[in-house]
Amino acid sequence: PQGAVIRTANGGTMVWIDLGRDDGLREGVAFTVIDESTVNTSEAKGKAHLVITRVIQDSPHLSQARVTDYDPTQPIMTGDKVFSPAWRPGRTIGFALVGEMDINGDYKDDVGEVRELIRRSGGKVDAEMDSKGNIVAGLTGMTPNTEYLVLGTDLGIIKGDNPEELAKQAAYEKFRAEARRNGIIQISVDKLLGYLKADQAQKVVPLGDRIQGKDFPAEFSHKP
């Protein structure tokens, strides 16, 4: 975790954290709030998300944030930790992307939205392989300083036994092997979105033949 909650207000919908001007924080960066007892962020389950709304200029390590998905059953407490994979004090986090990024189940590649979420959270894209297995030109490429490889939703899914599809999956695996040689952490696009997509109002619910039961939970009866 990069910081901690030091104060809450408005019933827990507004918080202040101990990161700010001297840490290079800026407005719009999203964080996941995890319990104060959590040490390993890779195993942490976020209790809420927040977005920085104001960096306090007359204090070196203080910012105000809006809680975007407040849950009264899991209130944010003073001392809770905040974490973002796309932000670090004093440096820009590099990402690599591979494959199709279908983030809402509509059969469309949403890689543009993934890039924007990374950029808005303070990160940058160092390297990218598109959904056809081609390296995207104009990027610096993976280095040991690249922090994460984001795995697309079509990795390992062969659509038809044809040479093009097999060649694409082989290209994906070669890209992943390069990431392993550079010591880059590999995470799914779903996990990345769980950290960065703090505004739940942006959620898209697919309909038609892509409808998902989890988007329409049954209403629980209060009757005995």
mmCIF file with all atom_site columns, C-alpha atoms in Angstrom:
data_model
loop_
_atom_site.group_PDB
_atom_site.id
_atom_site.type_symbol
_atom_site.label_atom_id
_atom_site.label_alt_id
_atom_site.label_comp_id
_atom_site.label_asym_id
_atom_site.label_entity_id
_atom_site.label_seq_id
_atom_site.pdbx_PDB_ins_code
_atom_site.Cartn_x
_atom_site.Cartn_y
_atom_site.Cartn_z
_atom_site.occupancy
_atom_site.B_iso_or_equiv
_atom_site.pdbx_formal_charge
_atom_site.auth_seq_id
_atom_site.auth_comp_id
_atom_site.auth_asym_id
_atom_site.auth_atom_id
_atom_site.pdbx_PDB_model_num
ATOM 1   C CA . PRO A 1 1   ? 0.000   0.000   0.000   1.00 0.00 ? 1   PRO A CA 1
ATOM 2   C CA . GLN A 1 2   ? 1.178   3.512   -0.812  1.00 0.00 ? 2   GLN A CA 1
ATOM 3   C CA . GLY A 1 3   ? -0.690  5.440   1.858   1.00 0.00 ? 3   GLY A CA 1
ATOM 4   C CA . ALA A 1 4   ? -3.407  5.442   4.485   1.00 0.00 ? 4   ALA A CA 1
ATOM 5   C CA . VAL A 1 5   ? -6.710  7.093   5.370   1.00 0.00 ? 5   VAL A CA 1
ATOM 6   C CA . ILE A 1 6   ? -6.155  9.655   8.107   1.00 0.00 ? 6   ILE A CA 1
ATOM 7   C CA . ARG A 1 7   ? -9.650  11.161  8.408   1.00 0.00 ? 7   ARG A CA 1
ATOM 8   C CA . THR A 1 8   ? -13.222 10.473  7.278   1.00 0.00 ? 8   THR A CA 1
ATOM 9   C CA . ALA A 1 9   ? -16.253 12.754  6.996   1.00 0.00 ? 9   ALA A CA 1
ATOM 10  C CA . ASN A 1 10  ? -19.831 12.910  5.657   1.00 0.00 ? 10  ASN A CA 1
ATOM 11  C CA . GLY A 1 11  ? -20.648 9.470   6.968   1.00 0.00 ? 11  GLY A CA 1
ATOM 12  C CA . GLY A 1 12  ? -17.596 7.924   5.343   1.00 0.00 ? 12  GLY A CA 1
ATOM 13  C CA . THR A 1 13  ? -18.247 9.217   1.821   1.00 0.00 ? 13  THR A CA 1
ATOM 14  C CA . MET A 1 14  ? -15.342 11.683  1.991   1.00 0.00 ? 14  MET A CA 1
ATOM 15  C CA . VAL A 1 15  ? -11.827 10.908  3.228   1.00 0.00 ? 15  VAL A CA 1
ATOM 16  C CA . TRP A 1 16  ? -8.364  12.406  3.527   1.00 0.00 ? 16  TRP A CA 1
ATOM 17  C CA . ILE A 1 17  ? -5.190  10.396  2.851   1.00 0.00 ? 17  ILE A CA 1
ATOM 18  C CA . ASP A 1 18  ? -1.542  10.962  3.759   1.00 0.00 ? 18  ASP A CA 1
ATOM 19  C CA . LEU A 1 19  ? -0.348  11.483  0.162   1.00 0.00 ? 19  LEU A CA 1
ATOM 20  C CA . GLY A 1 20  ? -0.215  14.807  -1.600  1.00 0.00 ? 20  GLY A CA 1
ATOM 21  C CA . ARG A 1 21  ? 1.780   17.538  -3.280  1.00 0.00 ? 21  ARG A CA 1
ATOM 22  C CA . ASP A 1 22  ? 5.276   16.337  -2.411  1.00 0.00 ? 22  ASP A CA 1
ATOM 23  C CA . ASP A 1 23  ? 4.391   12.781  -3.454  1.00 0.00 ? 23  ASP A CA 1
ATOM 24  C CA . GLY A 1 24  ? 3.465   13.930  -6.968  1.00 0.00 ? 24  GLY A CA 1
ATOM 25  C CA . LEU A 1 25  ? -0.218  13.058  -6.502  1.00 0.00 ? 25  LEU A CA 1
ATOM 26  C CA . ARG A 1 26  ? -2.775  14.758  -8.728  1.00 0.00 ? 26  ARG A CA 1
ATOM 27  C CA . GLU A 1 27  ? -6.550  15.029  -8.933  1.00 0.00 ? 27  GLU A CA 1
ATOM 28  C CA . GLY A 1 28  ? -8.375  12.179  -10.646 1.00 0.00 ? 28  GLY A CA 1
ATOM 29  C CA . VAL A 1 29  ? -6.089  9.355   -9.482  1.00 0.00 ? 29  VAL A CA 1
ATOM 30  C CA . ALA A 1 30  ? -8.112  6.354   -8.276  1.00 0.00 ? 30  ALA A CA 1
ATOM 31  C CA . PHE A 1 31  ? -7.236  4.185   -5.285  1.00 0.00 ? 31  PHE A CA 1
ATOM 32  C CA . THR A 1 32  ? -8.631  0.998   -3.798  1.00 0.00 ? 32  THR A CA 1
ATOM 33  C CA . VAL A 1 33  ? -9.177  1.030   -0.029  1.00 0.00 ? 33  VAL A CA 1
ATOM 34  C CA . ILE A 1 34  ? -8.091  -2.128  1.780   1.00 0.00 ? 34  ILE A CA 1
ATOM 35  C CA . ASP A 1 35  ? -8.327  -3.074  5.433   1.00 0.00 ? 35  ASP A CA 1
ATOM 36  C CA . GLU A 1 36  ? -5.624  -1.751  7.740   1.00 0.00 ? 36  GLU A CA 1
ATOM 37  C CA . SER A 1 37  ? -4.556  -5.300  8.650   1.00 0.00 ? 37  SER A CA 1
ATOM 38  C CA . THR A 1 38  ? -3.760  -6.201  5.015   1.00 0.00 ? 38  THR A CA 1
ATOM 39  C CA . VAL A 1 39  ? -0.089  -6.543  4.091   1.00 0.00 ? 39  VAL A CA 1
ATOM 40  C CA . ASN A 1 40  ? -0.075  -8.324  0.721   1.00 0.00 ? 40  ASN A CA 1
ATOM 41  C CA . THR A 1 41  ? -2.057  -6.247  -1.800  1.00 0.00 ? 41  THR A CA 1
ATOM 42  C CA . SER A 1 42  ? -2.156  -9.114  -4.323  1.00 0.00 ? 42  SER A CA 1
ATOM 43  C CA . GLU A 1 43  ? -4.425  -11.031 -1.928  1.00 0.00 ? 43  GLU A CA 1
ATOM 44  C CA . ALA A 1 44  ? -6.405  -8.024  -0.719  1.00 0.00 ? 44  ALA A CA 1
ATOM 45  C CA . LYS A 1 45  ? -10.092 -7.578  -1.383  1.00 0.00 ? 45  LYS A CA 1
ATOM 46  C CA . GLY A 1 46  ? -10.973 -3.922  -1.741  1.00 0.00 ? 46  GLY A CA 1
ATOM 47  C CA . LYS A 1 47  ? -13.606 -2.562  0.616   1.00 0.00 ? 47  LYS A CA 1
ATOM 48  C CA . ALA A 1 48  ? -14.163 0.642   -1.394  1.00 0.00 ? 48  ALA A CA 1
ATOM 49  C CA . HIS A 1 49  ? -12.775 2.865   -4.142  1.00 0.00 ? 49  HIS A CA 1
ATOM 50  C CA . LEU A 1 50  ? -11.960 6.538   -4.014  1.00 0.00 ? 50  LEU A CA 1
ATOM 51  C CA . VAL A 1 51  ? -10.921 9.279   -6.426  1.00 0.00 ? 51  VAL A CA 1
ATOM 52  C CA . ILE A 1 52  ? -8.689  12.199  -5.459  1.00 0.00 ? 52  ILE A CA 1
ATOM 53  C CA . THR A 1 53  ? -10.695 15.419  -5.734  1.00 0.00 ? 53  THR A CA 1
ATOM 54  C CA . ARG A 1 54  ? -8.282  17.906  -4.132  1.00 0.00 ? 54  ARG A CA 1
ATOM 55  C CA . VAL A 1 55  ? -4.553  17.931  -3.459  1.00 0.00 ? 55  VAL A CA 1
ATOM 56  C CA . ILE A 1 56  ? -3.998  20.267  -0.488  1.00 0.00 ? 56  ILE A CA 1
ATOM 57  C CA . GLN A 1 57  ? -1.334  22.689  -1.723  1.00 0.00 ? 57  GLN A CA 1
ATOM 58  C CA . ASP A 1 58  ? -0.292  24.083  1.663   1.00 0.00 ? 58  ASP A CA 1
ATOM 59  C CA . SER A 1 59  ? 0.398   20.614  3.078   1.00 0.00 ? 59  SER A CA 1
ATOM 60  C CA . PRO A 1 60  ? 3.071   18.296  1.612   1.00 0.00 ? 60  PRO A CA 1
ATOM 61  C CA . HIS A 1 61  ? 1.288   14.994  2.265   1.00 0.00 ? 61  HIS A CA 1
ATOM 62  C CA . LEU A 1 62  ? -2.467  15.542  2.332   1.00 0.00 ? 62  LEU A CA 1
ATOM 63  C CA . SER A 1 63  ? -5.272  15.030  -0.190  1.00 0.00 ? 63  SER A CA 1
ATOM 64  C CA . GLN A 1 64  ? -9.042  14.888  -0.117  1.00 0.00 ? 64  GLN A CA 1
ATOM 65  C CA . ALA A 1 65  ? -10.926 12.116  -1.925  1.00 0.00 ? 65  ALA A CA 1
ATOM 66  C CA . ARG A 1 66  ? -14.485 11.108  -2.780  1.00 0.00 ? 66  ARG A CA 1
ATOM 67  C CA . VAL A 1 67  ? -15.611 7.553   -2.027  1.00 0.00 ? 67  VAL A CA 1
ATOM 68  C CA . THR A 1 68  ? -17.333 6.228   -5.149  1.00 0.00 ? 68  THR A CA 1
ATOM 69  C CA . ASP A 1 69  ? -18.944 3.019   -3.876  1.00 0.00 ? 69  ASP A CA 1
ATOM 70  C CA . TYR A 1 70  ? -19.631 3.500   -0.181  1.00 0.00 ? 70  TYR A CA 1
ATOM 71  C CA . ASP A 1 71  ? -20.901 0.383   1.592   1.00 0.00 ? 71  ASP A CA 1
ATOM 72  C CA . PRO A 1 72  ? -22.249 0.983   5.130   1.00 0.00 ? 72  PRO A CA 1
ATOM 73  C CA . THR A 1 73  ? -21.546 -2.667  6.011   1.00 0.00 ? 73  THR A CA 1
ATOM 74  C CA . GLN A 1 74  ? -17.827 -2.079  5.327   1.00 0.00 ? 74  GLN A CA 1
ATOM 75  C CA . PRO A 1 75  ? -17.174 1.498   6.486   1.00 0.00 ? 75  PRO A CA 1
ATOM 76  C CA . ILE A 1 76  ? -13.820 3.101   5.747   1.00 0.00 ? 76  ILE A CA 1
ATOM 77  C CA . MET A 1 77  ? -11.852 3.523   8.941   1.00 0.00 ? 77  MET A CA 1
ATOM 78  C CA . THR A 1 78  ? -8.926  5.727   9.909   1.00 0.00 ? 78  THR A CA 1
ATOM 79  C CA . GLY A 1 79  ? -5.809  3.664   9.275   1.00 0.00 ? 79  GLY A CA 1
ATOM 80  C CA . ASP A 1 80  ? -7.181  1.749   6.272   1.00 0.00 ? 80  ASP A CA 1
ATOM 81  C CA . LYS A 1 81  ? -4.626  1.469   3.468   1.00 0.00 ? 81  LYS A CA 1
ATOM 82  C CA . VAL A 1 82  ? -4.898  2.799   -0.088  1.00 0.00 ? 82  VAL A CA 1
ATOM 83  C CA . PHE A 1 83  ? -3.380  1.142   -3.148  1.00 0.00 ? 83  PHE A CA 1
ATOM 84  C CA . SER A 1 84  ? -3.168  1.714   -6.896  1.00 0.00 ? 84  SER A CA 1
ATOM 85  C CA . PRO A 1 85  ? -1.102  -0.386  -9.342  1.00 0.00 ? 85  PRO A CA 1
ATOM 86  C CA . ALA A 1 86  ? -0.804  2.614   -11.677 1.00 0.00 ? 86  ALA A CA 1
ATOM 87  C CA . TRP A 1 87  ? 0.657   5.179   -9.274  1.00 0.00 ? 87  TRP A CA 1
ATOM 88  C CA . ARG A 1 88  ? 3.853   5.420   -7.233  1.00 0.00 ? 88  ARG A CA 1
ATOM 89  C CA . PRO A 1 89  ? 5.337   8.449   -5.452  1.00 0.00 ? 89  PRO A CA 1
ATOM 90  C CA . GLY A 1 90  ? 7.833   10.178  -7.720  1.00 0.00 ? 90  GLY A CA 1
ATOM 91  C CA . ARG A 1 91  ? 7.675   7.792   -10.688 1.00 0.00 ? 91  ARG A CA 1
ATOM 92  C CA . THR A 1 92  ? 5.468   6.778   -13.593 1.00 0.00 ? 92  THR A CA 1
ATOM 93  C CA . ILE A 1 93  ? 4.402   3.120   -13.659 1.00 0.00 ? 93  ILE A CA 1
ATOM 94  C CA . GLY A 1 94  ? 4.790   1.331   -16.984 1.00 0.00 ? 94  GLY A CA 1
ATOM 95  C CA . PHE A 1 95  ? 2.298   -1.231  -18.319 1.00 0.00 ? 95  PHE A CA 1
ATOM 96  C CA . ALA A 1 96  ? 2.279   -3.668  -21.223 1.00 0.00 ? 96  ALA A CA 1
ATOM 97  C CA . LEU A 1 97  ? -0.970  -4.887  -22.803 1.00 0.00 ? 97  LEU A CA 1
ATOM 98  C CA . VAL A 1 98  ? -1.541  -8.116  -24.728 1.00 0.00 ? 98  VAL A CA 1
ATOM 99  C CA . GLY A 1 99  ? -4.649  -9.387  -26.475 1.00 0.00 ? 99  GLY A CA 1
ATOM 100 C CA . GLU A 1 100 ? -8.257  -8.319  -26.720 1.00 0.00 ? 100 GLU A CA 1
ATOM 101 C CA . MET A 1 101 ? -9.567  -6.267  -23.795 1.00 0.00 ? 101 MET A CA 1
ATOM 102 C CA . ASP A 1 102 ? -13.288 -7.061  -23.756 1.00 0.00 ? 102 ASP A CA 1
ATOM 103 C CA . ILE A 1 103 ? -14.155 -5.520  -20.401 1.00 0.00 ? 103 ILE A CA 1
ATOM 104 C CA . ASN A 1 104 ? -17.965 -5.651  -20.627 1.00 0.00 ? 104 ASN A CA 1
ATOM 105 C CA . GLY A 1 105 ? -18.721 -8.875  -22.498 1.00 0.00 ? 105 GLY A CA 1
ATOM 106 C CA . ASP A 1 106 ? -19.962 -7.280  -25.717 1.00 0.00 ? 106 ASP A CA 1
ATOM 107 C CA . TYR A 1 107 ? -17.476 -9.034  -28.062 1.00 0.00 ? 107 TYR A CA 1
ATOM 108 C CA . LYS A 1 108 ? -15.699 -5.705  -28.702 1.00 0.00 ? 108 LYS A CA 1
ATOM 109 C CA . ASP A 1 109 ? -12.130 -4.704  -27.932 1.00 0.00 ? 109 ASP A CA 1
ATOM 110 C CA . ASP A 1 110 ? -12.122 -1.994  -25.251 1.00 0.00 ? 110 ASP A CA 1
ATOM 111 C CA . VAL A 1 111 ? -8.344  -1.476  -25.236 1.00 0.00 ? 111 VAL A CA 1
ATOM 112 C CA . GLY A 1 112 ? -8.814  2.277   -25.702 1.00 0.00 ? 112 GLY A CA 1
ATOM 113 C CA . GLU A 1 113 ? -10.691 2.501   -22.407 1.00 0.00 ? 113 GLU A CA 1
ATOM 114 C CA . VAL A 1 114 ? -8.023  0.425   -20.660 1.00 0.00 ? 114 VAL A CA 1
ATOM 115 C CA . ARG A 1 115 ? -5.302  2.771   -21.958 1.00 0.00 ? 115 ARG A CA 1
ATOM 116 C CA . GLU A 1 116 ? -7.281  5.795   -20.749 1.00 0.00 ? 116 GLU A CA 1
ATOM 117 C CA . LEU A 1 117 ? -7.814  4.311   -17.274 1.00 0.00 ? 117 LEU A CA 1
ATOM 118 C CA . ILE A 1 118 ? -4.070  3.692   -16.970 1.00 0.00 ? 118 ILE A CA 1
ATOM 119 C CA . ARG A 1 119 ? -3.231  7.210   -18.163 1.00 0.00 ? 119 ARG A CA 1
ATOM 120 C CA . ARG A 1 120 ? -5.820  8.860   -15.894 1.00 0.00 ? 120 ARG A CA 1
ATOM 121 C CA . SER A 1 121 ? -4.442  6.968   -12.902 1.00 0.00 ? 121 SER A CA 1
ATOM 122 C CA . GLY A 1 122 ? -0.904  8.224   -13.540 1.00 0.00 ? 122 GLY A CA 1
ATOM 123 C CA . GLY A 1 123 ? 0.564   5.268   -15.474 1.00 0.00 ? 123 GLY A CA 1
ATOM 124 C CA . LYS A 1 124 ? 1.755   4.803   -19.059 1.00 0.00 ? 124 LYS A CA 1
ATOM 125 C CA . VAL A 1 125 ? 1.739   2.040   -21.669 1.00 0.00 ? 125 VAL A CA 1
ATOM 126 C CA . ASP A 1 126 ? 5.264   0.874   -22.572 1.00 0.00 ? 126 ASP A CA 1
ATOM 127 C CA . ALA A 1 127 ? 4.344   -1.938  -24.969 1.00 0.00 ? 127 ALA A CA 1
ATOM 128 C CA . GLU A 1 128 ? 1.257   -3.433  -26.562 1.00 0.00 ? 128 GLU A CA 1
ATOM 129 C CA . MET A 1 129 ? 0.318   -6.425  -28.702 1.00 0.00 ? 129 MET A CA 1
ATOM 130 C CA . ASP A 1 130 ? -3.108  -6.021  -30.298 1.00 0.00 ? 130 ASP A CA 1
ATOM 131 C CA . SER A 1 131 ? -5.877  -8.598  -30.689 1.00 0.00 ? 131 SER A CA 1
ATOM 132 C CA . LYS A 1 132 ? -4.396  -9.770  -34.007 1.00 0.00 ? 132 LYS A CA 1
ATOM 133 C CA . GLY A 1 133 ? -0.989  -10.573 -32.538 1.00 0.00 ? 133 GLY A CA 1
ATOM 134 C CA . ASN A 1 134 ? 0.754   -7.468  -33.903 1.00 0.00 ? 134 ASN A CA 1
ATOM 135 C CA . ILE A 1 135 ? 3.130   -5.253  -31.920 1.00 0.00 ? 135 ILE A CA 1
ATOM 136 C CA . VAL A 1 136 ? 1.774   -1.694  -31.683 1.00 0.00 ? 136 VAL A CA 1
ATOM 137 C CA . ALA A 1 137 ? 4.352   0.732   -33.088 1.00 0.00 ? 137 ALA A CA 1
ATOM 138 C CA . GLY A 1 138 ? 5.512   3.970   -31.470 1.00 0.00 ? 138 GLY A CA 1
ATOM 139 C CA . LEU A 1 139 ? 5.948   2.645   -27.916 1.00 0.00 ? 139 LEU A CA 1
ATOM 140 C CA . THR A 1 140 ? 9.194   2.250   -26.002 1.00 0.00 ? 140 THR A CA 1
ATOM 141 C CA . GLY A 1 141 ? 8.806   -1.490  -25.422 1.00 0.00 ? 141 GLY A CA 1
ATOM 142 C CA . MET A 1 142 ? 9.031   -3.646  -22.300 1.00 0.00 ? 142 MET A CA 1
ATOM 143 C CA . THR A 1 143 ? 11.965  -3.136  -19.943 1.00 0.00 ? 143 THR A CA 1
ATOM 144 C CA . PRO A 1 144 ? 12.747  -4.280  -16.384 1.00 0.00 ? 144 PRO A CA 1
ATOM 145 C CA . ASN A 1 145 ? 11.151  -0.982  -15.303 1.00 0.00 ? 145 ASN A CA 1
ATOM 146 C CA . THR A 1 146 ? 7.771   -2.040  -16.743 1.00 0.00 ? 146 THR A CA 1
ATOM 147 C CA . GLU A 1 147 ? 5.676   -3.059  -13.743 1.00 0.00 ? 147 GLU A CA 1
ATOM 148 C CA . TYR A 1 148 ? 2.673   -4.995  -15.107 1.00 0.00 ? 148 TYR A CA 1
ATOM 149 C CA . LEU A 1 149 ? 1.620   -7.045  -18.140 1.00 0.00 ? 149 LEU A CA 1
ATOM 150 C CA . VAL A 1 150 ? -2.170  -6.888  -18.501 1.00 0.00 ? 150 VAL A CA 1
ATOM 151 C CA . LEU A 1 151 ? -3.564  -10.102 -19.993 1.00 0.00 ? 151 LEU A CA 1
ATOM 152 C CA . GLY A 1 152 ? -6.441  -9.796  -22.455 1.00 0.00 ? 152 GLY A CA 1
ATOM 153 C CA . THR A 1 153 ? -9.642  -11.799 -22.334 1.00 0.00 ? 153 THR A CA 1
ATOM 154 C CA . ASP A 1 154 ? -8.839  -13.941 -25.403 1.00 0.00 ? 154 ASP A CA 1
ATOM 155 C CA . LEU A 1 155 ? -5.514  -15.418 -24.266 1.00 0.00 ? 155 LEU A CA 1
ATOM 156 C CA . GLY A 1 156 ? -5.604  -19.197 -24.623 1.00 0.00 ? 156 GLY A CA 1
ATOM 157 C CA . ILE A 1 157 ? -8.982  -19.104 -26.399 1.00 0.00 ? 157 ILE A CA 1
ATOM 158 C CA . ILE A 1 158 ? -8.567  -20.524 -29.907 1.00 0.00 ? 158 ILE A CA 1
ATOM 159 C CA . LYS A 1 159 ? -11.491 -19.537 -32.134 1.00 0.00 ? 159 LYS A CA 1
ATOM 160 C CA . GLY A 1 160 ? -11.369 -22.199 -34.819 1.00 0.00 ? 160 GLY A CA 1
ATOM 161 C CA . ASP A 1 161 ? -8.499  -24.478 -35.729 1.00 0.00 ? 161 ASP A CA 1
ATOM 162 C CA . ASN A 1 162 ? -6.873  -22.268 -38.340 1.00 0.00 ? 162 ASN A CA 1
ATOM 163 C CA . PRO A 1 163 ? -3.247  -21.174 -38.878 1.00 0.00 ? 163 PRO A CA 1
ATOM 164 C CA . GLU A 1 164 ? -3.948  -17.480 -38.221 1.00 0.00 ? 164 GLU A CA 1
ATOM 165 C CA . GLU A 1 165 ? -5.502  -18.171 -34.834 1.00 0.00 ? 165 GLU A CA 1
ATOM 166 C CA . LEU A 1 166 ? -2.690  -20.517 -33.836 1.00 0.00 ? 166 LEU A CA 1
ATOM 167 C CA . ALA A 1 167 ? -0.084  -17.971 -34.957 1.00 0.00 ? 167 ALA A CA 1
ATOM 168 C CA . LYS A 1 168 ? -1.790  -15.240 -32.903 1.00 0.00 ? 168 LYS A CA 1
ATOM 169 C CA . GLN A 1 169 ? -1.765  -17.348 -29.736 1.00 0.00 ? 169 GLN A CA 1
ATOM 170 C CA . ALA A 1 170 ? 1.911   -18.193 -30.356 1.00 0.00 ? 170 ALA A CA 1
ATOM 171 C CA . ALA A 1 171 ? 2.654   -14.459 -30.655 1.00 0.00 ? 171 ALA A CA 1
ATOM 172 C CA . TYR A 1 172 ? 0.804   -13.840 -27.386 1.00 0.00 ? 172 TYR A CA 1
ATOM 173 C CA . GLU A 1 173 ? 2.905   -16.479 -25.623 1.00 0.00 ? 173 GLU A CA 1
ATOM 174 C CA . LYS A 1 174 ? 6.135   -15.005 -27.022 1.00 0.00 ? 174 LYS A CA 1
ATOM 175 C CA . PHE A 1 175 ? 5.088   -11.589 -25.674 1.00 0.00 ? 175 PHE A CA 1
ATOM 176 C CA . ARG A 1 176 ? 4.368   -13.104 -22.242 1.00 0.00 ? 176 ARG A CA 1
ATOM 177 C CA . ALA A 1 177 ? 7.728   -14.882 -22.264 1.00 0.00 ? 177 ALA A CA 1
ATOM 178 C CA . GLU A 1 178 ? 9.456   -11.548 -22.845 1.00 0.00 ? 178 GLU A CA 1
ATOM 179 C CA . ALA A 1 179 ? 7.573   -10.132 -19.855 1.00 0.00 ? 179 ALA A CA 1
ATOM 180 C CA . ARG A 1 180 ? 8.735   -13.035 -17.681 1.00 0.00 ? 180 ARG A CA 1
ATOM 181 C CA . ARG A 1 181 ? 12.354  -12.439 -18.715 1.00 0.00 ? 181 ARG A CA 1
ATOM 182 C CA . ASN A 1 182 ? 12.005  -8.830  -17.557 1.00 0.00 ? 182 ASN A CA 1
ATOM 183 C CA . GLY A 1 183 ? 10.450  -9.821  -14.228 1.00 0.00 ? 183 GLY A CA 1
ATOM 184 C CA . ILE A 1 184 ? 7.118   -8.148  -15.064 1.00 0.00 ? 184 ILE A CA 1
ATOM 185 C CA . ILE A 1 185 ? 4.057   -9.010  -12.976 1.00 0.00 ? 185 ILE A CA 1
ATOM 186 C CA . GLN A 1 186 ? 1.205   -10.477 -15.055 1.00 0.00 ? 186 GLN A CA 1
ATOM 187 C CA . ILE A 1 187 ? -2.375  -9.631  -14.072 1.00 0.00 ? 187 ILE A CA 1
ATOM 188 C CA . SER A 1 188 ? -5.761  -10.068 -15.729 1.00 0.00 ? 188 SER A CA 1
ATOM 189 C CA . VAL A 1 189 ? -7.587  -7.085  -17.173 1.00 0.00 ? 189 VAL A CA 1
ATOM 190 C CA . ASP A 1 190 ? -10.426 -7.802  -14.717 1.00 0.00 ? 190 ASP A CA 1
ATOM 191 C CA . LYS A 1 191 ? -8.083  -7.413  -11.752 1.00 0.00 ? 191 LYS A CA 1
ATOM 192 C CA . LEU A 1 192 ? -6.673  -4.179  -13.184 1.00 0.00 ? 192 LEU A CA 1
ATOM 193 C CA . LEU A 1 193 ? -10.185 -2.778  -13.595 1.00 0.00 ? 193 LEU A CA 1
ATOM 194 C CA . GLY A 1 194 ? -10.988 -3.809  -10.038 1.00 0.00 ? 194 GLY A CA 1
ATOM 195 C CA . TYR A 1 195 ? -8.266  -1.408  -8.888  1.00 0.00 ? 195 TYR A CA 1
ATOM 196 C CA . LEU A 1 196 ? -8.630  1.434   -11.381 1.00 0.00 ? 196 LEU A CA 1
ATOM 197 C CA . LYS A 1 197 ? -12.280 1.669   -12.428 1.00 0.00 ? 197 LYS A CA 1
ATOM 198 C CA . ALA A 1 198 ? -13.392 3.497   -9.327  1.00 0.00 ? 198 ALA A CA 1
ATOM 199 C CA . ASP A 1 199 ? -16.465 5.144   -10.842 1.00 0.00 ? 199 ASP A CA 1
ATOM 200 C CA . GLN A 1 200 ? -19.016 2.333   -10.763 1.00 0.00 ? 200 GLN A CA 1
ATOM 201 C CA . ALA A 1 201 ? -21.444 4.518   -12.721 1.00 0.00 ? 201 ALA A CA 1
ATOM 202 C CA . GLN A 1 202 ? -19.320 3.712   -15.784 1.00 0.00 ? 202 GLN A CA 1
ATOM 203 C CA . LYS A 1 203 ? -20.275 0.036   -15.598 1.00 0.00 ? 203 LYS A CA 1
ATOM 204 C CA . VAL A 1 204 ? -21.804 -1.390  -18.775 1.00 0.00 ? 204 VAL A CA 1
ATOM 205 C CA . VAL A 1 205 ? -24.309 -4.249  -18.465 1.00 0.00 ? 205 VAL A CA 1
ATOM 206 C CA . PRO A 1 206 ? -24.426 -6.368  -21.661 1.00 0.00 ? 206 PRO A CA 1
ATOM 207 C CA . LEU A 1 207 ? -27.849 -7.552  -22.844 1.00 0.00 ? 207 LEU A CA 1
ATOM 208 C CA . GLY A 1 208 ? -29.043 -9.966  -25.528 1.00 0.00 ? 208 GLY A CA 1
ATOM 209 C CA . ASP A 1 209 ? -27.057 -13.167 -25.924 1.00 0.00 ? 209 ASP A CA 1
ATOM 210 C CA . ARG A 1 210 ? -24.285 -11.757 -23.690 1.00 0.00 ? 210 ARG A CA 1
ATOM 211 C CA . ILE A 1 211 ? -26.497 -11.238 -20.640 1.00 0.00 ? 211 ILE A CA 1
ATOM 212 C CA . GLN A 1 212 ? -24.918 -12.320 -17.342 1.00 0.00 ? 212 GLN A CA 1
ATOM 213 C CA . GLY A 1 213 ? -26.806 -13.515 -14.285 1.00 0.00 ? 213 GLY A CA 1
ATOM 214 C CA . LYS A 1 214 ? -24.465 -11.715 -11.878 1.00 0.00 ? 214 LYS A CA 1
ATOM 215 C CA . ASP A 1 215 ? -25.673 -8.367  -13.245 1.00 0.00 ? 215 ASP A CA 1
ATOM 216 C CA . PHE A 1 216 ? -29.251 -9.153  -12.177 1.00 0.00 ? 216 PHE A CA 1
ATOM 217 C CA . PRO A 1 217 ? -29.095 -10.578 -8.640  1.00 0.00 ? 217 PRO A CA 1
ATOM 218 C CA . ALA A 1 218 ? -32.301 -11.910 -7.134  1.00 0.00 ? 218 ALA A CA 1
ATOM 219 C CA . GLU A 1 219 ? -34.035 -9.677  -4.624  1.00 0.00 ? 219 GLU A CA 1
ATOM 220 C CA . PHE A 1 220 ? -34.004 -11.218 -1.166  1.00 0.00 ? 220 PHE A CA 1
ATOM 221 C CA . SER A 1 221 ? -37.333 -11.443 0.629   1.00 0.00 ? 221 SER A CA 1
ATOM 222 C CA . HIS A 1 222 ? -37.627 -10.167 4.202   1.00 0.00 ? 222 HIS A CA 1
ATOM 223 C CA . LYS A 1 223 ? -40.454 -12.571 4.925   1.00 0.00 ? 223 LYS A CA 1
ATOM 224 C CA . PRO A 1 224 ? -39.745 -15.480 7.310   1.00 0.00 ? 224 PRO A CA 1
#
